[in-house]
């Protein structure tokens, strides 16, 4: 547990550093970079219909989500209808004679 | 002289613009650095400030001095930058603070310090910068302009478009909040 004096000492030492806050200055090439930036800004920009119309991005995302939802609903409906479809004649025959099951009965010859 | 510079710049003179940049570049870079505490970001912001000076000089109606106007643009750009950081990447700001401390550490070691005390100061400075970063925007602006740029209360009041007494109050509250924040930090430190 720290004493109040110890905390106050730390706070004072830290606040003293305010007088030593480092200063920054511009380097020798500051103006060169600045004029290059100004020139770049004055260049005619190519219009990009997708990125330069702000409304298009959210609209595109909304359309993407909508199409995905429609596809999902369609797929679920289709899957359910397949599950409940009546059996065809061939399938009925397979079911009736248990042709889809393997049997383990063997023929035994009478050797007498 | 200032009026002539402004007039020439409004006429599109490149030499006038260069003169203004030479006159104010260090002040602008240092002001931005006081807010963002990162040399590269401060340089980038300072460039943005001068681009705006160049583009908006026609709207400058000389109701304040050129220096006050440029400081105002610097403060607004820096605060916008900080808001953008806060909005987009809150976690990235923490990483940035770590980087800042390293940068500052180098400048502190330049003084004749033992490695031990330099390391201690580095830690303290990191804590101090974090505490300054937590100050409300208006307190931080007044405090930074006063501490980093040594502006008088009157000059700060002109930049912030407020009264001198408000600036006094803001700086007083900033110091009080800093002290409280540091006390809380050291009390909770193991």
PDB file of N, CA and C in Angstrom, chain A residues 4-19, chain B residues 121 124 128 178-179 182-183 186:
ATOM      1  N   UNK A   4       0.335   8.434   1.001  1.00  0.00           N
ATOM      2  CA  UNK A   4      -0.092   9.632   0.261  1.00  0.00           C
ATOM      3  C   UNK A   4       1.139  10.432  -0.178  1.00  0.00           C
ATOM      4  N   UNK A   5       2.161  10.441   0.694  1.00  0.00           N
ATOM      5  CA  UNK A   5       3.379  11.207   0.375  1.00  0.00           C
ATOM      6  C   UNK A   5       4.064  10.624  -0.865  1.00  0.00           C
ATOM      7  N   UNK A   6       4.108   9.278  -0.903  1.00  0.00           N
ATOM      8  CA  UNK A   6       4.777   8.611  -2.032  1.00  0.00           C
ATOM      9  C   UNK A   6       4.042   8.910  -3.347  1.00  0.00           C
ATOM     10  N   UNK A   7       2.707   8.871  -3.269  1.00  0.00           N
ATOM     11  CA  UNK A   7       1.902   9.159  -4.473  1.00  0.00           C
ATOM     12  C   UNK A   7       2.111  10.612  -4.908  1.00  0.00           C
ATOM     13  N   UNK A   8       2.073  11.527  -3.934  1.00  0.00           N
ATOM     14  CA  UNK A   8       2.255  12.951  -4.243  1.00  0.00           C
ATOM     15  C   UNK A   8       3.621  13.213  -4.875  1.00  0.00           C
ATOM     16  N   UNK A   9       4.622  12.480  -4.392  1.00  0.00           N
ATOM     17  CA  UNK A   9       5.976  12.658  -4.924  1.00  0.00           C
ATOM     18  C   UNK A   9       6.032  12.236  -6.395  1.00  0.00           C
ATOM     19  N   UNK A  10       5.389  11.094  -6.673  1.00  0.00           N
ATOM     20  CA  UNK A  10       5.345  10.589  -8.055  1.00  0.00           C
ATOM     21  C   UNK A  10       4.624  11.591  -8.968  1.00  0.00           C
ATOM     22  N   UNK A  11       3.493  12.111  -8.460  1.00  0.00           N
ATOM     23  CA  UNK A  11       2.692  13.061  -9.253  1.00  0.00           C
ATOM     24  C   UNK A  11       3.507  14.321  -9.527  1.00  0.00           C
ATOM     25  N   UNK A  12       4.185  14.837  -8.501  1.00  0.00           N
ATOM     26  CA  UNK A  12       4.990  16.053  -8.679  1.00  0.00           C
ATOM     27  C   UNK A  12       6.096  15.820  -9.701  1.00  0.00           C
ATOM     28  N   UNK A  13       6.791  14.673  -9.574  1.00  0.00           N
ATOM     29  CA  UNK A  13       7.880  14.371 -10.512  1.00  0.00           C
ATOM     30  C   UNK A  13       7.356  14.296 -11.947  1.00  0.00           C
ATOM     31  N   UNK A  14       6.171  13.693 -12.102  1.00  0.00           N
ATOM     32  CA  UNK A  14       5.594  13.555 -13.449  1.00  0.00           C
ATOM     33  C   UNK A  14       5.187  14.919 -14.001  1.00  0.00           C
ATOM     34  N   UNK A  15       4.569  15.750 -13.136  1.00  0.00           N
ATOM     35  CA  UNK A  15       4.130  17.074 -13.605  1.00  0.00           C
ATOM     36  C   UNK A  15       5.320  17.976 -13.949  1.00  0.00           C
ATOM     37  N   UNK A  16       6.447  17.736 -13.274  1.00  0.00           N
ATOM     38  CA  UNK A  16       7.653  18.533 -13.578  1.00  0.00           C
ATOM     39  C   UNK A  16       8.112  18.311 -15.019  1.00  0.00           C
ATOM     40  N   UNK A  17       7.797  17.123 -15.544  1.00  0.00           N
ATOM     41  CA  UNK A  17       8.214  16.798 -16.919  1.00  0.00           C
ATOM     42  C   UNK A  17       7.501  17.642 -17.974  1.00  0.00           C
ATOM     43  N   UNK A  18       6.421  18.321 -17.542  1.00  0.00           N
ATOM     44  CA  UNK A  18       5.681  19.164 -18.482  1.00  0.00           C
ATOM     45  C   UNK A  18       6.566  20.253 -19.069  1.00  0.00           C
ATOM     46  N   UNK A  19       7.548  20.680 -18.269  1.00  0.00           N
ATOM     47  CA  UNK A  19       8.451  21.732 -18.747  1.00  0.00           C
ATOM     48  C   UNK A  19       9.422  21.171 -19.786  1.00  0.00           C
TER      49      UNK A  19
ATOM     50  N   UNK B 121      11.998   8.529 -16.552  1.00  0.00           N
ATOM     51  CA  UNK B 121      11.356   9.688 -17.186  1.00  0.00           C
ATOM     52  C   UNK B 121      10.505   9.280 -18.372  1.00  0.00           C
ATOM     53  N   UNK B 124       7.318   8.013 -16.982  1.00  0.00           N
ATOM     54  CA  UNK B 124       6.527   9.133 -16.462  1.00  0.00           C
ATOM     55  C   UNK B 124       5.899   9.945 -17.600  1.00  0.00           C
ATOM     56  N   UNK B 128       2.133  10.788 -18.369  1.00  0.00           N
ATOM     57  CA  UNK B 128       1.702  12.183 -18.505  1.00  0.00           C
ATOM     58  C   UNK B 128       0.943  12.408 -19.820  1.00  0.00           C
ATOM     59  N   UNK B 178      -5.420  16.853 -14.573  1.00  0.00           N
ATOM     60  CA  UNK B 178      -4.180  16.099 -14.775  1.00  0.00           C
ATOM     61  C   UNK B 178      -3.678  15.543 -13.446  1.00  0.00           C
ATOM     62  N   UNK B 179      -3.712  16.399 -12.431  1.00  0.00           N
ATOM     63  CA  UNK B 179      -3.243  15.991 -11.100  1.00  0.00           C
ATOM     64  C   UNK B 179      -4.087  14.834 -10.569  1.00  0.00           C
ATOM     65  N   UNK B 182      -3.335  11.637 -12.532  1.00  0.00           N
ATOM     66  CA  UNK B 182      -2.042  11.049 -12.149  1.00  0.00           C
ATOM     67  C   UNK B 182      -2.110  10.431 -10.750  1.00  0.00           C
ATOM     68  N   UNK B 183      -2.793  11.111  -9.831  1.00  0.00           N
ATOM     69  CA  UNK B 183      -2.944  10.580  -8.466  1.00  0.00           C
ATOM     70  C   UNK B 183      -3.667   9.233  -8.513  1.00  0.00           C
ATOM     71  N   UNK B 186      -1.204   6.571  -9.967  1.00  0.00           N
ATOM     72  CA  UNK B 186      -0.159   6.092  -9.057  1.00  0.00           C
ATOM     73  C   UNK B 186      -0.736   5.386  -7.840  1.00  0.00           C
TER      74      UNK B 186
END
